[in-house]
GROMACS .gro file of N, CA and C in nm:
model
  327
    1MET      N    1   5.108   0.442   4.176
    1MET     CA    2   5.017   0.471   4.066
    1MET      C    3   4.923   0.584   4.110
    2SER      N    4   4.898   0.675   4.020
    2SER     CA    5   4.813   0.788   4.054
    2SER      C    6   4.666   0.747   4.064
    3GLU      N    7   4.592   0.830   4.136
    3GLU     CA    8   4.447   0.804   4.149
    3GLU      C    9   4.379   0.803   4.013
    4LEU      N   10   4.420   0.895   3.929
    4LEU     CA   11   4.361   0.904   3.795
    4LEU      C   12   4.387   0.777   3.716
    5ARG      N   13   4.510   0.727   3.722
    5ARG     CA   14   4.544   0.605   3.648
    5ARG      C   15   4.466   0.486   3.702
    6GLU      N   16   4.452   0.477   3.833
    6GLU     CA   17   4.375   0.368   3.894
    6GLU      C   18   4.228   0.375   3.849
    7LEU      N   19   4.175   0.495   3.843
    7LEU     CA   20   4.038   0.514   3.798
    7LEU      C   21   4.022   0.473   3.653
    8GLU      N   22   4.118   0.509   3.569
    8GLU     CA   23   4.113   0.472   3.427
    8GLU      C   24   4.122   0.319   3.411
    9LEU      N   25   4.207   0.256   3.489
    9LEU     CA   26   4.219   0.109   3.483
    9LEU      C   27   4.090   0.042   3.530
   10SER      N   28   4.029   0.098   3.631
   10SER     CA   29   3.903   0.043   3.682
   10SER      C   30   3.794   0.055   3.577
   11ILE      N   31   3.791   0.165   3.508
   11ILE     CA   32   3.693   0.185   3.400
   11ILE      C   33   3.719   0.086   3.287
   12GLU      N   34   3.844   0.068   3.252
   12GLU     CA   35   3.880  -0.027   3.146
   12GLU      C   36   3.837  -0.170   3.184
   13ARG      N   37   3.866  -0.209   3.307
   13ARG     CA   38   3.829  -0.344   3.353
   13ARG      C   39   3.677  -0.361   3.355
   14ALA      N   40   3.606  -0.259   3.398
   14ALA     CA   41   3.459  -0.265   3.400
   14ALA      C   42   3.405  -0.283   3.258
   15ARG      N   43   3.463  -0.212   3.164
   15ARG     CA   44   3.419  -0.225   3.024
   15ARG      C   45   3.442  -0.367   2.970
   16GLU      N   46   3.553  -0.427   3.010
   16GLU     CA   47   3.581  -0.566   2.968
   16GLU      C   48   3.477  -0.662   3.026
   17LEU      N   49   3.446  -0.645   3.154
   17LEU     CA   50   3.346  -0.732   3.217
   17LEU      C   51   3.208  -0.712   3.154
   18ILE      N   52   3.175  -0.589   3.123
   18ILE     CA   53   3.046  -0.560   3.058
   18ILE      C   54   3.043  -0.620   2.918
   19ALA      N   55   3.153  -0.613   2.846
   19ALA     CA   56   3.158  -0.672   2.711
   19ALA      C   57   3.137  -0.823   2.718
   20THR      N   58   3.195  -0.887   2.819
   20THR     CA   59   3.176  -1.032   2.835
   20THR      C   60   3.030  -1.062   2.869
   21LYS      N   61   2.973  -0.985   2.959
   21LYS     CA   62   2.831  -1.002   2.995
   21LYS      C   63   2.743  -0.987   2.871
   22ASN      N   64   2.769  -0.884   2.793
   22ASN     CA   65   2.689  -0.860   2.672
   22ASN      C   66   2.705  -0.974   2.572
   23ALA      N   67   2.826  -1.028   2.561
   23ALA     CA   68   2.848  -1.141   2.470
   23ALA      C   69   2.769  -1.263   2.515
   24ILE      N   70   2.768  -1.289   2.645
   24ILE     CA   71   2.691  -1.403   2.697
   24ILE      C   72   2.543  -1.381   2.673
   25GLU      N   73   2.496  -1.260   2.693
   25GLU     CA   74   2.354  -1.232   2.669
   25GLU      C   75   2.319  -1.254   2.521
   26ARG      N   76   2.409  -1.213   2.432
   26ARG     CA   77   2.384  -1.238   2.288
   26ARG      C   78   2.383  -1.388   2.260
   27LEU      N   79   2.477  -1.461   2.320
   27LEU     CA   80   2.479  -1.607   2.303
   27LEU      C   81   2.348  -1.667   2.352
   28ASN      N   82   2.302  -1.624   2.468
   28ASN     CA   83   2.179  -1.679   2.524
   28ASN      C   84   2.057  -1.652   2.435
   29ASP      N   85   2.065  -1.550   2.352
   29ASP     CA   86   1.955  -1.519   2.260
   29ASP      C   87   1.967  -1.592   2.127
   30ASP      N   88   2.084  -1.650   2.100
   30ASP     CA   89   2.109  -1.718   1.974
   30ASP      C   90   2.043  -1.856   1.974
   31ALA      N   91   1.965  -1.885   1.870
   31ALA     CA   92   1.891  -2.011   1.862
   31ALA      C   93   1.984  -2.133   1.863
   32ASN      N   94   2.096  -2.124   1.794
   32ASN     CA   95   2.190  -2.236   1.791
   32ASN      C   96   2.254  -2.261   1.928
   33PHE      N   97   2.291  -2.154   1.996
   33PHE     CA   98   2.348  -2.166   2.130
   33PHE      C   99   2.246  -2.228   2.225
   34LYS      N  100   2.122  -2.180   2.214
   34LYS     CA  101   2.016  -2.237   2.299
   34LYS      C  102   2.003  -2.387   2.274
   35ARG      N  103   1.998  -2.423   2.148
   35ARG     CA  104   1.978  -2.564   2.113
   35ARG      C  105   2.093  -2.653   2.159
   36VAL      N  106   2.214  -2.611   2.130
   36VAL     CA  107   2.331  -2.695   2.157
   36VAL      C  108   2.376  -2.686   2.303
   37ILE      N  109   2.390  -2.566   2.355
   37ILE     CA  110   2.448  -2.549   2.488
   37ILE      C  111   2.343  -2.545   2.598
   38LEU      N  112   2.250  -2.452   2.590
   38LEU     CA  113   2.153  -2.438   2.699
   38LEU      C  114   2.063  -2.559   2.713
   39ASP      N  115   2.007  -2.605   2.601
   39ASP     CA  116   1.918  -2.721   2.607
   39ASP      C  117   1.995  -2.852   2.595
   40GLY      N  118   2.082  -2.861   2.495
   40GLY     CA  119   2.152  -2.986   2.469
   40GLY      C  120   2.250  -3.025   2.578
   41TYR      N  121   2.333  -2.932   2.621
   41TYR     CA  122   2.437  -2.965   2.719
   41TYR      C  123   2.393  -2.941   2.863
   42LEU      N  124   2.350  -2.819   2.893
   42LEU     CA  125   2.318  -2.785   3.032
   42LEU      C  126   2.191  -2.853   3.084
   43LYS      N  127   2.103  -2.893   2.997
   43LYS     CA  128   1.980  -2.961   3.042
   43LYS      C  129   1.984  -3.110   3.007
   44ASN      N  130   1.976  -3.140   2.880
   44ASN     CA  131   1.960  -3.279   2.838
   44ASN      C  132   2.079  -3.366   2.877
   45GLU      N  133   2.199  -3.317   2.854
   45GLU     CA  134   2.317  -3.397   2.888
   45GLU      C  135   2.329  -3.414   3.040
   46ALA      N  136   2.296  -3.310   3.114
   46ALA     CA  137   2.299  -3.320   3.260
   46ALA      C  138   2.202  -3.427   3.310
   47VAL      N  139   2.082  -3.426   3.258
   47VAL     CA  140   1.983  -3.526   3.297
   47VAL      C  141   2.030  -3.666   3.257
   48ARG      N  142   2.081  -3.679   3.137
   48ARG     CA  143   2.128  -3.811   3.090
   48ARG      C  144   2.237  -3.866   3.182
   49LEU      N  145   2.331  -3.781   3.219
   49LEU     CA  146   2.441  -3.825   3.305
   49LEU      C  147   2.392  -3.863   3.444
   50VAL      N  148   2.300  -3.786   3.497
   50VAL     CA  149   2.246  -3.817   3.629
   50VAL      C  150   2.172  -3.950   3.625
   51LEU      N  151   2.097  -3.974   3.521
   51LEU     CA  152   2.025  -4.101   3.509
   51LEU      C  153   2.120  -4.219   3.493
   52LEU      N  154   2.233  -4.198   3.427
   52LEU     CA  155   2.332  -4.305   3.413
   52LEU      C  156   2.394  -4.345   3.546
   53LYS      N  157   2.391  -4.255   3.644
   53LYS     CA  158   2.447  -4.286   3.776
   53LYS      C  159   2.380  -4.412   3.835
   54ALA      N  160   2.253  -4.433   3.802
   54ALA     CA  161   2.181  -4.549   3.856
   54ALA      C  162   2.171  -4.665   3.756
   55ASP      N  163   2.224  -4.645   3.636
   55ASP     CA  164   2.218  -4.749   3.534
   55ASP      C  165   2.308  -4.866   3.574
   56GLN      N  166   2.257  -4.987   3.560
   56GLN     CA  167   2.331  -5.109   3.595
   56GLN      C  168   2.463  -5.121   3.520
   57ASN      N  169   2.468  -5.069   3.400
   57ASN     CA  170   2.587  -5.080   3.316
   57ASN      C  171   2.697  -4.979   3.350
   58PHE      N  172   2.670  -4.891   3.444
   58PHE     CA  173   2.766  -4.785   3.479
   58PHE      C  174   2.794  -4.782   3.629
   59GLN      N  175   2.807  -4.897   3.690
   59GLN     CA  176   2.824  -4.903   3.834
   59GLN      C  177   2.968  -4.923   3.880
   60SER      N  178   3.059  -4.942   3.788
   60SER     CA  179   3.199  -4.958   3.831
   60SER      C  180   3.247  -4.825   3.892
   61ALA      N  181   3.348  -4.835   3.976
   61ALA     CA  182   3.403  -4.715   4.039
   61ALA      C  183   3.453  -4.616   3.934
   62GLU      N  184   3.515  -4.668   3.829
   62GLU     CA  185   3.567  -4.581   3.722
   62GLU      C  186   3.453  -4.512   3.646
   63ASP      N  187   3.348  -4.587   3.615
   63ASP     CA  188   3.232  -4.527   3.547
   63ASP      C  189   3.169  -4.417   3.633
   64GLN      N  190   3.150  -4.446   3.760
   64GLN     CA  191   3.090  -4.349   3.850
   64GLN      C  192   3.177  -4.224   3.864
   65LYS      N  193   3.306  -4.246   3.870
   65LYS     CA  194   3.400  -4.133   3.880
   65LYS      C  195   3.390  -4.046   3.755
   66GLN      N  196   3.385  -4.109   3.639
   66GLN     CA  197   3.375  -4.034   3.513
   66GLN      C  198   3.243  -3.959   3.503
   67LEU      N  199   3.135  -4.023   3.545
   67LEU     CA  200   3.005  -3.956   3.545
   67LEU      C  201   3.009  -3.834   3.637
   68ASP      N  202   3.066  -3.851   3.755
   68ASP     CA  203   3.076  -3.739   3.848
   68ASP      C  204   3.154  -3.623   3.787
   69LYS      N  205   3.265  -3.654   3.723
   69LYS     CA  206   3.347  -3.550   3.659
   69LYS      C  207   3.268  -3.478   3.549
   70SER      N  208   3.193  -3.555   3.472
   70SER     CA  209   3.115  -3.495   3.363
   70SER      C  210   3.005  -3.405   3.419
   71ILE      N  211   2.939  -3.449   3.523
   71ILE     CA  212   2.834  -3.369   3.587
   71ILE      C  213   2.894  -3.243   3.648
   72GLU      N  214   3.008  -3.257   3.713
   72GLU     CA  215   3.076  -3.141   3.770
   72GLU      C  216   3.116  -3.042   3.662
   73GLY      N  217   3.160  -3.092   3.548
   73GLY     CA  218   3.198  -3.004   3.437
   73GLY      C  219   3.081  -2.918   3.392
   74ILE      N  220   2.965  -2.979   3.382
   74ILE     CA  221   2.845  -2.903   3.345
   74ILE      C  222   2.815  -2.798   3.451
   75SER      N  223   2.825  -2.838   3.575
   75SER     CA  224   2.798  -2.746   3.685
   75SER      C  225   2.896  -2.629   3.685
   76TYR      N  226   3.024  -2.657   3.666
   76TYR     CA  227   3.125  -2.551   3.664
   76TYR      C  228   3.103  -2.456   3.548
   77PHE      N  229   3.066  -2.510   3.433
   77PHE     CA  230   3.041  -2.424   3.317
   77PHE      C  231   2.922  -2.333   3.343
   78ALA      N  232   2.813  -2.389   3.395
   78ALA     CA  233   2.694  -2.309   3.424
   78ALA      C  234   2.726  -2.201   3.528
   79SER      N  235   2.805  -2.237   3.627
   79SER     CA  236   2.845  -2.142   3.730
   79SER      C  237   2.931  -2.031   3.671
   80PHE      N  238   3.023  -2.066   3.583
   80PHE     CA  239   3.106  -1.967   3.516
   80PHE      C  240   3.020  -1.866   3.441
   81MET      N  241   2.923  -1.915   3.367
   81MET     CA  242   2.837  -1.826   3.288
   81MET      C  243   2.758  -1.733   3.379
   82ARG      N  244   2.700  -1.788   3.486
   82ARG     CA  245   2.624  -1.704   3.581
   82ARG      C  246   2.714  -1.599   3.646
   83THR      N  247   2.834  -1.640   3.684
   83THR     CA  248   2.927  -1.548   3.748
   83THR      C  249   2.966  -1.435   3.655
   84GLN      N  250   2.993  -1.467   3.529
   84GLN     CA  251   3.030  -1.363   3.433
   84GLN      C  252   2.917  -1.263   3.413
   85LEU      N  253   2.793  -1.311   3.411
   85LEU     CA  254   2.679  -1.221   3.399
   85LEU      C  255   2.669  -1.130   3.521
   86GLN      N  256   2.685  -1.188   3.639
   86GLN     CA  257   2.676  -1.110   3.761
   86GLN      C  258   2.789  -1.007   3.770
   87LEU      N  259   2.911  -1.047   3.737
   87LEU     CA  260   3.023  -0.953   3.738
   87LEU      C  261   3.000  -0.838   3.640
   88GLY      N  262   2.943  -0.870   3.525
   88GLY     CA  263   2.912  -0.766   3.426
   88GLY      C  264   2.808  -0.669   3.476
   89ARG      N  265   2.707  -0.720   3.545
   89ARG     CA  266   2.602  -0.632   3.600
   89ARG      C  267   2.660  -0.539   3.707
   90MET      N  268   2.746  -0.595   3.791
   90MET     CA  269   2.809  -0.513   3.894
   90MET      C  270   2.902  -0.410   3.830
   91ALA      N  271   2.969  -0.449   3.723
   91ALA     CA  272   3.061  -0.358   3.653
   91ALA      C  273   2.986  -0.242   3.589
   92GLU      N  274   2.863  -0.266   3.547
   92GLU     CA  275   2.786  -0.158   3.487
   92GLU      C  276   2.766  -0.044   3.588
   93LYS      N  277   2.734  -0.081   3.711
   93LYS     CA  278   2.719   0.021   3.815
   93LYS      C  279   2.853   0.086   3.846
   94GLU      N  280   2.957   0.005   3.858
   94GLU     CA  281   3.090   0.057   3.887
   94GLU      C  282   3.137   0.152   3.777
   95LEU      N  283   3.110   0.116   3.652
   95LEU     CA  284   3.149   0.201   3.541
   95LEU      C  285   3.080   0.337   3.549
   96ALA      N  286   2.950   0.336   3.575
   96ALA     CA  287   2.876   0.462   3.586
   96ALA      C  288   2.932   0.547   3.699
   97ASP      N  289   2.957   0.485   3.813
   97ASP     CA  290   3.013   0.558   3.928
   97ASP      C  291   3.151   0.614   3.895
   98ASN      N  292   3.237   0.532   3.835
   98ASN     CA  293   3.372   0.576   3.805
   98ASN      C  294   3.377   0.682   3.696
   99GLN      N  295   3.287   0.675   3.601
   99GLN     CA  296   3.282   0.779   3.497
   99GLN      C  297   3.240   0.912   3.558
  100GLU      N  298   3.151   0.906   3.655
  100GLU     CA  299   3.108   1.027   3.724
  100GLU      C  300   3.226   1.086   3.804
  101ILE      N  301   3.298   1.001   3.874
  101ILE     CA  302   3.415   1.046   3.950
  101ILE      C  303   3.520   1.105   3.856
  102LEU      N  304   3.542   1.040   3.742
  102LEU     CA  305   3.639   1.088   3.644
  102LEU      C  306   3.599   1.225   3.591
  103ALA      N  307   3.471   1.242   3.562
  103ALA     CA  308   3.423   1.372   3.513
  103ALA      C  309   3.446   1.481   3.617
  104GLU      N  310   3.419   1.450   3.743
  104GLU     CA  311   3.444   1.547   3.850
  104GLU      C  312   3.593   1.577   3.861
  105TYR      N  313   3.674   1.476   3.850
  105TYR     CA  314   3.820   1.494   3.860
  105TYR      C  315   3.869   1.584   3.747
  106MET      N  316   3.817   1.563   3.627
  106MET     CA  317   3.858   1.643   3.512
  106MET      C  318   3.814   1.788   3.527
  107GLN      N  319   3.697   1.809   3.585
  107GLN     CA  320   3.650   1.946   3.606
  107GLN      C  321   3.738   2.020   3.706
  108GLU      N  322   3.786   1.947   3.806
  108GLU     CA  323   3.872   2.008   3.907
  108GLU      C  324   4.011   2.039   3.853
  109SER      N  325   4.053   1.964   3.754
  109SER     CA  326   4.190   1.984   3.700
  109SER      C  327   4.200   2.101   3.607
   0.00000   0.00000   0.00000
């Protein structure tokens, strides 16, 4: 694959990562998303599940296993969202750098 094609693919991938980051940022600003996901799921549901870990009615091995899975699910989702934001931020810099390299390449051609 040529250097130019690799550069174009890198720019395309950076734009995709930035688009995902921007979408997450828009979601984070949306009142419904905040209510249902950020507050309802990532905060309130996480606290509820952690408190159930010590509840007398949820002490069986199966209950504890299910609670752990549910808590891990919340954690993985939150981690996914943070990672996508970070990848998008890094892609913004990469995109700027690659666009500059592409412009220089085009001038030389």
